[in-house]
XYZ file of C-alpha atoms in Angstrom:
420
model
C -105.089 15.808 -167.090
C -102.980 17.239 -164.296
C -106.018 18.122 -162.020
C -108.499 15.328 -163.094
C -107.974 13.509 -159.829
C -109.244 16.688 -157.699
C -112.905 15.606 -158.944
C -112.496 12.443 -156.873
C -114.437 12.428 -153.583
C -110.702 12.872 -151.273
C -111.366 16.328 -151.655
C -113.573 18.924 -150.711
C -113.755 22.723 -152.050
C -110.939 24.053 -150.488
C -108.689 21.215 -151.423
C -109.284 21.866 -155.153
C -109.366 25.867 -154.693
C -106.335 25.087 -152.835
C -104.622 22.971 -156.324
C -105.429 25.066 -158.277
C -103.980 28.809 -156.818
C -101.311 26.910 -155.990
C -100.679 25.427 -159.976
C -100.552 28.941 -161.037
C -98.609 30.527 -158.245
C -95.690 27.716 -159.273
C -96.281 28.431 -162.991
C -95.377 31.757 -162.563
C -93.181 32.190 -159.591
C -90.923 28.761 -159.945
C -88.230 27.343 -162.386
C -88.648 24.254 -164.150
C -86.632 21.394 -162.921
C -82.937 22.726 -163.655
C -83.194 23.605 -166.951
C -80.317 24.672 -169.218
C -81.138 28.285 -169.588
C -82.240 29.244 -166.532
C -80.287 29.704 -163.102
C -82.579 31.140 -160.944
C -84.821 28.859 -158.753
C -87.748 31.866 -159.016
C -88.568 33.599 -161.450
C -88.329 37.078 -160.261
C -85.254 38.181 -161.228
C -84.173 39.987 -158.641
C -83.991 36.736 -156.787
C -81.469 35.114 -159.352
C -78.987 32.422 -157.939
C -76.094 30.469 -160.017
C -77.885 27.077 -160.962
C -78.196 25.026 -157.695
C -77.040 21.406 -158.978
C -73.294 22.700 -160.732
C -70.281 24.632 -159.400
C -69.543 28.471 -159.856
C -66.903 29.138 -162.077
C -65.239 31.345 -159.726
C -64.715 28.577 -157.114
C -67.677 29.063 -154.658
C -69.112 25.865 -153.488
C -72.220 24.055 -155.197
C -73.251 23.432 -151.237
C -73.515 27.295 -150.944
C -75.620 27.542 -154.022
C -78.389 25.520 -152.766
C -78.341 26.586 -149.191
C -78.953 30.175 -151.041
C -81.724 28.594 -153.380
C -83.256 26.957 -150.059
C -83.593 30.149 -147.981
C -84.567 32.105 -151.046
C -88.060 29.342 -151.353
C -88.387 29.285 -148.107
C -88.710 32.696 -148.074
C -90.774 33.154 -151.025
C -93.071 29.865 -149.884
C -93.804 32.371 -147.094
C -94.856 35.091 -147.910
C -96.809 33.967 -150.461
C -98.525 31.669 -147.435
C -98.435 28.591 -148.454
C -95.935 27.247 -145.186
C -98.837 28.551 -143.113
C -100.043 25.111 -144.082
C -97.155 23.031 -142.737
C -98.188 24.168 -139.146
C -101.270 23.437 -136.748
C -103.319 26.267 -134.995
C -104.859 28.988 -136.006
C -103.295 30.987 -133.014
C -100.008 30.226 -134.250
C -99.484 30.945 -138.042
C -101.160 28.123 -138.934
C -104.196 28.043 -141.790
C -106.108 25.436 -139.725
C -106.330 23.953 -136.092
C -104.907 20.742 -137.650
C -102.740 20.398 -139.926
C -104.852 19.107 -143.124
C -102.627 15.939 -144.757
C -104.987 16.341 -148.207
C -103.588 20.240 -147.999
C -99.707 19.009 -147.476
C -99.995 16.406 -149.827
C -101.909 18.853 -152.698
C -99.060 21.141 -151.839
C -95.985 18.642 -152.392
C -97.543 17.414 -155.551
C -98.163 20.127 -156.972
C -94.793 21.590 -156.223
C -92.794 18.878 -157.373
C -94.180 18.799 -160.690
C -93.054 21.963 -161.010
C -89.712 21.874 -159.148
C -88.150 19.582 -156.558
C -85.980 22.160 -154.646
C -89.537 23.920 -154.030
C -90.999 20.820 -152.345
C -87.969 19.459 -150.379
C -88.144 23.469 -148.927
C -91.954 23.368 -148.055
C -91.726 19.681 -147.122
C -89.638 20.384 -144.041
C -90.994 23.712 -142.805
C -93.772 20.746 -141.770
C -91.896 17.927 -141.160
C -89.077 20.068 -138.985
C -91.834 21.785 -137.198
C -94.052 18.439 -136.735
C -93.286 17.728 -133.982
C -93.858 21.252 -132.090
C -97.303 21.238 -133.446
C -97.916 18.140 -131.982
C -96.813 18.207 -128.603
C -95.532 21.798 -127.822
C -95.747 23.849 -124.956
C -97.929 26.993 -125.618
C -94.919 28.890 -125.247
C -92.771 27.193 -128.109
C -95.849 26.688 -130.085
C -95.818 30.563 -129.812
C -92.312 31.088 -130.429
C -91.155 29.131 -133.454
C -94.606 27.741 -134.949
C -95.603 31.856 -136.557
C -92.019 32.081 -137.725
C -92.163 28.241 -139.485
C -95.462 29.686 -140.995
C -94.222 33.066 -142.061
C -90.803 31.479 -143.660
C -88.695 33.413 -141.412
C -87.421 30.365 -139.833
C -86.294 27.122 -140.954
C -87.213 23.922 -139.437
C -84.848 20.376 -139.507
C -86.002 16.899 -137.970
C -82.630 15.252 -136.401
C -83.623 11.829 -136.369
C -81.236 9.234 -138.360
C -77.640 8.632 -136.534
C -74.613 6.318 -138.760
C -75.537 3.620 -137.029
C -79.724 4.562 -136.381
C -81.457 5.100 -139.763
C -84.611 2.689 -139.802
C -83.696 1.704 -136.455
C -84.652 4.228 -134.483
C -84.102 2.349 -131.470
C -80.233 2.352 -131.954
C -79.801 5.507 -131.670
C -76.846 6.478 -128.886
C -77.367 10.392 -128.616
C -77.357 10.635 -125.331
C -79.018 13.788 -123.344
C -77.722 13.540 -119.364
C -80.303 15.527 -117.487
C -77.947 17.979 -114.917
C -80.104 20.311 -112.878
C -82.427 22.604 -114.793
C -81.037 21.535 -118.302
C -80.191 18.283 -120.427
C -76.749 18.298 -121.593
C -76.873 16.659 -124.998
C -74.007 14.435 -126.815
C -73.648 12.325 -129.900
C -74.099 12.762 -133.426
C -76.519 12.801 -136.125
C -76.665 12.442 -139.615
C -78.393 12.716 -143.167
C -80.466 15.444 -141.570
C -82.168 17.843 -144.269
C -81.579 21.300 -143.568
C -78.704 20.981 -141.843
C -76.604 24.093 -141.700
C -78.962 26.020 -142.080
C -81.552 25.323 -140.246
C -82.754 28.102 -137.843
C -83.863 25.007 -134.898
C -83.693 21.894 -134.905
C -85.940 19.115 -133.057
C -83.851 16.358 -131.984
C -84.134 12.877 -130.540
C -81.943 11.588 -127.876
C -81.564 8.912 -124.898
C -81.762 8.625 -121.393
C -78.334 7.037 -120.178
C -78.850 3.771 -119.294
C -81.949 3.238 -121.362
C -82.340 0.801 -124.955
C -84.503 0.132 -127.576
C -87.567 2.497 -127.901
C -87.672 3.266 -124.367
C -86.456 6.525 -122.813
C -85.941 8.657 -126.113
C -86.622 11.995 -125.481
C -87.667 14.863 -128.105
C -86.035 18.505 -127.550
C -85.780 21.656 -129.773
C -82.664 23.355 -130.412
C -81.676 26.907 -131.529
C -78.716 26.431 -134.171
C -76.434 28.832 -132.547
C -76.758 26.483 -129.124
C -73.197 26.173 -127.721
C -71.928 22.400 -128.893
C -74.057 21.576 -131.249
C -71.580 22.033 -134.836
C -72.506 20.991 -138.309
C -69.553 18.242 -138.721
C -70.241 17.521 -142.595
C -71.872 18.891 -145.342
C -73.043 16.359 -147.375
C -73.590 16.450 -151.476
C -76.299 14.158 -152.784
C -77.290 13.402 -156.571
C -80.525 15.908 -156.035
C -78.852 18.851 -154.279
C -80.689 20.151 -151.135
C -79.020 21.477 -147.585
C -77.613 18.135 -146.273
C -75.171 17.834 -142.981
C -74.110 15.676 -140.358
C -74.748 17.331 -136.448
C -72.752 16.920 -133.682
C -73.181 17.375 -130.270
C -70.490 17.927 -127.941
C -71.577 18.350 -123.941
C -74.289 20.696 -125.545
C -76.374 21.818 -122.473
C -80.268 22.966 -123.537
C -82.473 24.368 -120.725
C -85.651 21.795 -119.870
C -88.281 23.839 -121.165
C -86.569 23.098 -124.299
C -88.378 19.351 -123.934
C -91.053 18.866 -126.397
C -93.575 16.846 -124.025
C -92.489 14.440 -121.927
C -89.380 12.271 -121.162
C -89.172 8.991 -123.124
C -91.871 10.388 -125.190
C -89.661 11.166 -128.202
C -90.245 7.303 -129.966
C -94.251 7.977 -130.254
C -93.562 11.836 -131.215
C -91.550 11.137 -133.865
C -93.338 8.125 -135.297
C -96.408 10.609 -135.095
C -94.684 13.022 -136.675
C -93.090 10.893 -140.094
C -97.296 9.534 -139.911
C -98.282 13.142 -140.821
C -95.178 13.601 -143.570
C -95.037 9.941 -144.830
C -98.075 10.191 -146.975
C -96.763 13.533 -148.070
C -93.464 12.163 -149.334
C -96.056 10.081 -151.387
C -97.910 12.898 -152.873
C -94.236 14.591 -153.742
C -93.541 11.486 -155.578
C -96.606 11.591 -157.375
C -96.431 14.969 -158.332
C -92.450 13.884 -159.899
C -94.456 10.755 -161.450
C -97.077 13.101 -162.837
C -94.002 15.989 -164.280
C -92.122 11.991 -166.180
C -95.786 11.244 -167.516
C -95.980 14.684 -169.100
C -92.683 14.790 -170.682
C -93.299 11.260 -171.932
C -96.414 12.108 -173.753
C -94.972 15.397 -175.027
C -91.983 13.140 -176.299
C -93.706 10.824 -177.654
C -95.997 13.053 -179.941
C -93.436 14.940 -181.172
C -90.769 13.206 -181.977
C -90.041 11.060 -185.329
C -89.202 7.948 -185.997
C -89.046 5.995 -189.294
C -92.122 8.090 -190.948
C -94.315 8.603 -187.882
C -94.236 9.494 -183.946
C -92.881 7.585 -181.395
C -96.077 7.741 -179.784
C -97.781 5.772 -182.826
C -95.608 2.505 -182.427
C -97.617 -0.017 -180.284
C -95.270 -0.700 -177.435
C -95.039 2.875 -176.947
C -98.552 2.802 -176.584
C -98.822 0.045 -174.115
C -95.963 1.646 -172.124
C -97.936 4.792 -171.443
C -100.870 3.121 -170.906
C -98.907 1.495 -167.832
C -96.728 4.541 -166.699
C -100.787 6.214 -166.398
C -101.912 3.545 -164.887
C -99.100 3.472 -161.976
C -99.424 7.125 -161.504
C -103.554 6.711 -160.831
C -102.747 3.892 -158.628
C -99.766 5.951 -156.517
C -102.773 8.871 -156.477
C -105.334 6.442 -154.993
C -103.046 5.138 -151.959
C -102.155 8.547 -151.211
C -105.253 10.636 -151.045
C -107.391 7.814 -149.073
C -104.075 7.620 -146.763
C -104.266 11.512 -146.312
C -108.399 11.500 -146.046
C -108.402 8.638 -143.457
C -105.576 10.361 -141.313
C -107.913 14.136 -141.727
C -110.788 12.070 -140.601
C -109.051 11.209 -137.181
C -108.213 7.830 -138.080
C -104.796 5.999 -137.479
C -103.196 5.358 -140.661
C -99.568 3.621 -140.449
C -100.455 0.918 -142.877
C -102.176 3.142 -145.433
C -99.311 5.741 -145.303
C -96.771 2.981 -145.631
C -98.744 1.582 -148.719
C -98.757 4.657 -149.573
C -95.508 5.607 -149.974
C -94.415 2.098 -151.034
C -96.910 1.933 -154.227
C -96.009 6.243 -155.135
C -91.985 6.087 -154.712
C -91.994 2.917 -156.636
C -94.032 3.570 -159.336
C -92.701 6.883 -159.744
C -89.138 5.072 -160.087
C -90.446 3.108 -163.009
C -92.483 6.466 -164.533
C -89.463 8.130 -164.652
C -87.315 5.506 -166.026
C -89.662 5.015 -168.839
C -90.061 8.568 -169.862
C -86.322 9.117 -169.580
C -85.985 5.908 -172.410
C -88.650 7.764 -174.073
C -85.996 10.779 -174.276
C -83.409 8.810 -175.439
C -79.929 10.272 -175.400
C -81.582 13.977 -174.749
C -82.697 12.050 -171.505
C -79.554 11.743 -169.820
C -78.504 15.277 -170.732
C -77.864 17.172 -167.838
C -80.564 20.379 -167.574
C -83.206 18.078 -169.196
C -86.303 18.182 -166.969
C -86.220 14.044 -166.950
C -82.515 13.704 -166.106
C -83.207 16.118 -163.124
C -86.042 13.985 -162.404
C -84.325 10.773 -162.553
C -82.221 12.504 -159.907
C -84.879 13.377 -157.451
C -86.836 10.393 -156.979
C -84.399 7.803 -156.106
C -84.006 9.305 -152.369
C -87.633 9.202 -151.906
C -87.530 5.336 -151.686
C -85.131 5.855 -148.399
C -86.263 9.020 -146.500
C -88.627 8.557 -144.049
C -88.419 4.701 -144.054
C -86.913 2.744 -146.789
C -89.515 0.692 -149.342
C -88.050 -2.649 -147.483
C -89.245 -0.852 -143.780
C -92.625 -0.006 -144.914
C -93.475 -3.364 -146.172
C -92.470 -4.724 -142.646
C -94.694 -2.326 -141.251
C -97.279 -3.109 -143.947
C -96.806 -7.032 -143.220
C -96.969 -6.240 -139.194
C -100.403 -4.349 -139.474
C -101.939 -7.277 -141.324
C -100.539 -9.907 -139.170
C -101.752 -7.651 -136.362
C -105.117 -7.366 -137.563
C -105.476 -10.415 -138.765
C -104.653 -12.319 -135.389
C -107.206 -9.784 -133.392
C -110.026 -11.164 -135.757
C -108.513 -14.839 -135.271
C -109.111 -13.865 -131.183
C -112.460 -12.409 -131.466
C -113.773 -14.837 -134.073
């Protein structure tokens, strides 16, 4: 039931070859959801870290836990060449010329049914890395893209500010050019990766400029003198969260990723790519709550027969399947359209409006289904109940994409009324 979808016409040979290797790689190489028994986040033992989403006995931090569990999948993600997919050009590490969105999106479903430390790690090797792909000069396509594909170095995206989440536009990061380099100052925040991200692409102004206009893109090596991590930040779904800030942090000008005031249309390319993704990792979480539901449901006993034999059980499956086909349809004609060259900011945004939502509601239902064991911490739905509630914020809240859905239309619609 998993991989019935891959018959649909999204996908060519590769895509479901692709599924597939992938389904058993994660089978055998990745820990369930934070289960009670295990406290490794791969299954090679040698690789064994405390459990990621609880603190060590002996005082150590749970922040240092998961950055450990992080670089560990990274790692492993790696060499086992699946990041070569989160990367464009053959020349540089990358599988294809293009980055292929029905590959990505394969990938982050696949590997959040299995485990959602394993996506959020994959996810931004891409999404961190985006932008370079995109609109790099040879020479930092060269330098960081083979090491993004290899999982020797990991990628961040330093986007959102305290005051300039779905506003991008209100963002006050400032980068003063001076000579032969920009010198950088601001802060930044909810940025994945942070603190231990090898580089990080960040977005900043031009003094003097508003709105959209005069945001510039730039990559920075962590170790670059002013730029601190200010905060870690814990989350209900552990992964490597910080606050940045930058304090008269001076970058050379080859570290400008195209052109000034540029940085608005690269990084609205860049979340076009990943958006649909963050779809398909919903999905796969949807897919993992729909599983545990129907293994729930036909095993457990209530009042001389299964749960799954009482009628509104029945009828609530039949929707929770019905919202996960749905989620799947949005995504993978978001993802084809986009891998046939087309534009697709309304699809992705439907996209990830219809799969984060839905897999809210999945989830809730197969956690009910789980009764008291579904609240349990270590229980694959409680961990699950965990991870998809951020997914309806990152990379544009569910109320931004239907403002973006509702401007397409009204955009389309008045072109027709023009040319009518």
């Amino acid at each position: 039931m998993q991989h019935a979808h891959l018959e649909w016409p999204f996908f060519e040979a590769q895509h479901r070859k692709l599924a597939l290797e992938l389904q058993a790689w994660a089978a055998q190489n990745l820990a369930p959801h934070h289960p009670q028994d295990v406290d490794e986040p791969l299954r090679d033992g040698a690789s064994a870290v405390h459990q990621v989403d609880e603190p060590l006995r002996d005082g150590a931090s749970a922040v240092h836990q998961v950055d450990e569990t992080c670089r560990k999948l990274v790692r492993a993600l790696g060499e086992a060449g699946w990041t070569r997919y989160a990367v464009g050009g053959q020349a540089y590490g990358g599988l294809y010329e293009t980055i292929d969105t029905r590959a990505v999106c394969l990938i982050r479903e696949t590997l959040a049914y299995h485990q959602g430390l394993a996506d959020f790690a994959f996810a931004m090797q891409g999404l961190g890395s985006g932008a370079i792909t995109l609109h790099g000069t040879p020479e930092q396509k060269a330098y960081y893209l083979p090491r993004v594909a290899k999982g020797e170095y990991i990628a961040a995206f330093a986007l959102s500010e305290p005051e300039a989440g779905s506003d991008v536009g209100a963002m006050t990061t400032e980068a003063r050019p001076e000579g032969q380099t920009y010198v950088l100052n601001g802060r930044k925040t909810w940025i994945s990766n942070g603190g231990i991200a090898d580089f990080y692409v960040v977005f900043a102004r031009a003094p003097g400029s508003q709105g959209s206009k005069g945001i510039s893109a730039f990559v920075l090596e962590a170790d670059t003198p002013g730029l601190k991590v200010a905060q870690r930040l814990e989350v209900m779904a552990p992964h490597p969260l910080a606050t940045l800030s930058f304090e008269d942090c001076r970058i050379a000008k080859s570290q400008l990723l195209g052109t000034e005031g540029q940085g608005f249309k690269i990084a609205m390319q860049t979340l076009d790519i990943f958006r649909t993704s963050v779809a398909a990792a919903a999905l796969g979480f949807a897919r993992r709550a729909l599983h545990e539901a129907l293994e729930r449901a036909t095993q457990r006993r209530m009042f001389g027969q299964t749960l799954a034999d009482f009628q509104l059980t029945q009828a609530r499956l039949a929707q929770m399947a019905t919202q996960v086909d749905a989620a799947a349809l949005l995504t993978y004609r978001a993802a084809w359209l986009r891998d046939q060259g087309r534009q697709v900011t309304q699809e992705a945004a439907m996209a990830k409006l219809c799969a984060t939502e839905n897999a809210q509601q999945v989830i809730d239902a197969a956690l009910q289904m789980w009764g008291g064991l579904g609240v349990t911490r270590g229980q694959v739905v409680e961990s699950l109940y965990r991870e998809i509630r951020a997914l309806r914020i990152y990379e544009g809240a569910s109320e931004v994409q239907q403002l973006i859905i509702a401007r397409e239309l009204l955009k389309t619609y008045r072109a027709e009324g023009v040319t009518a």
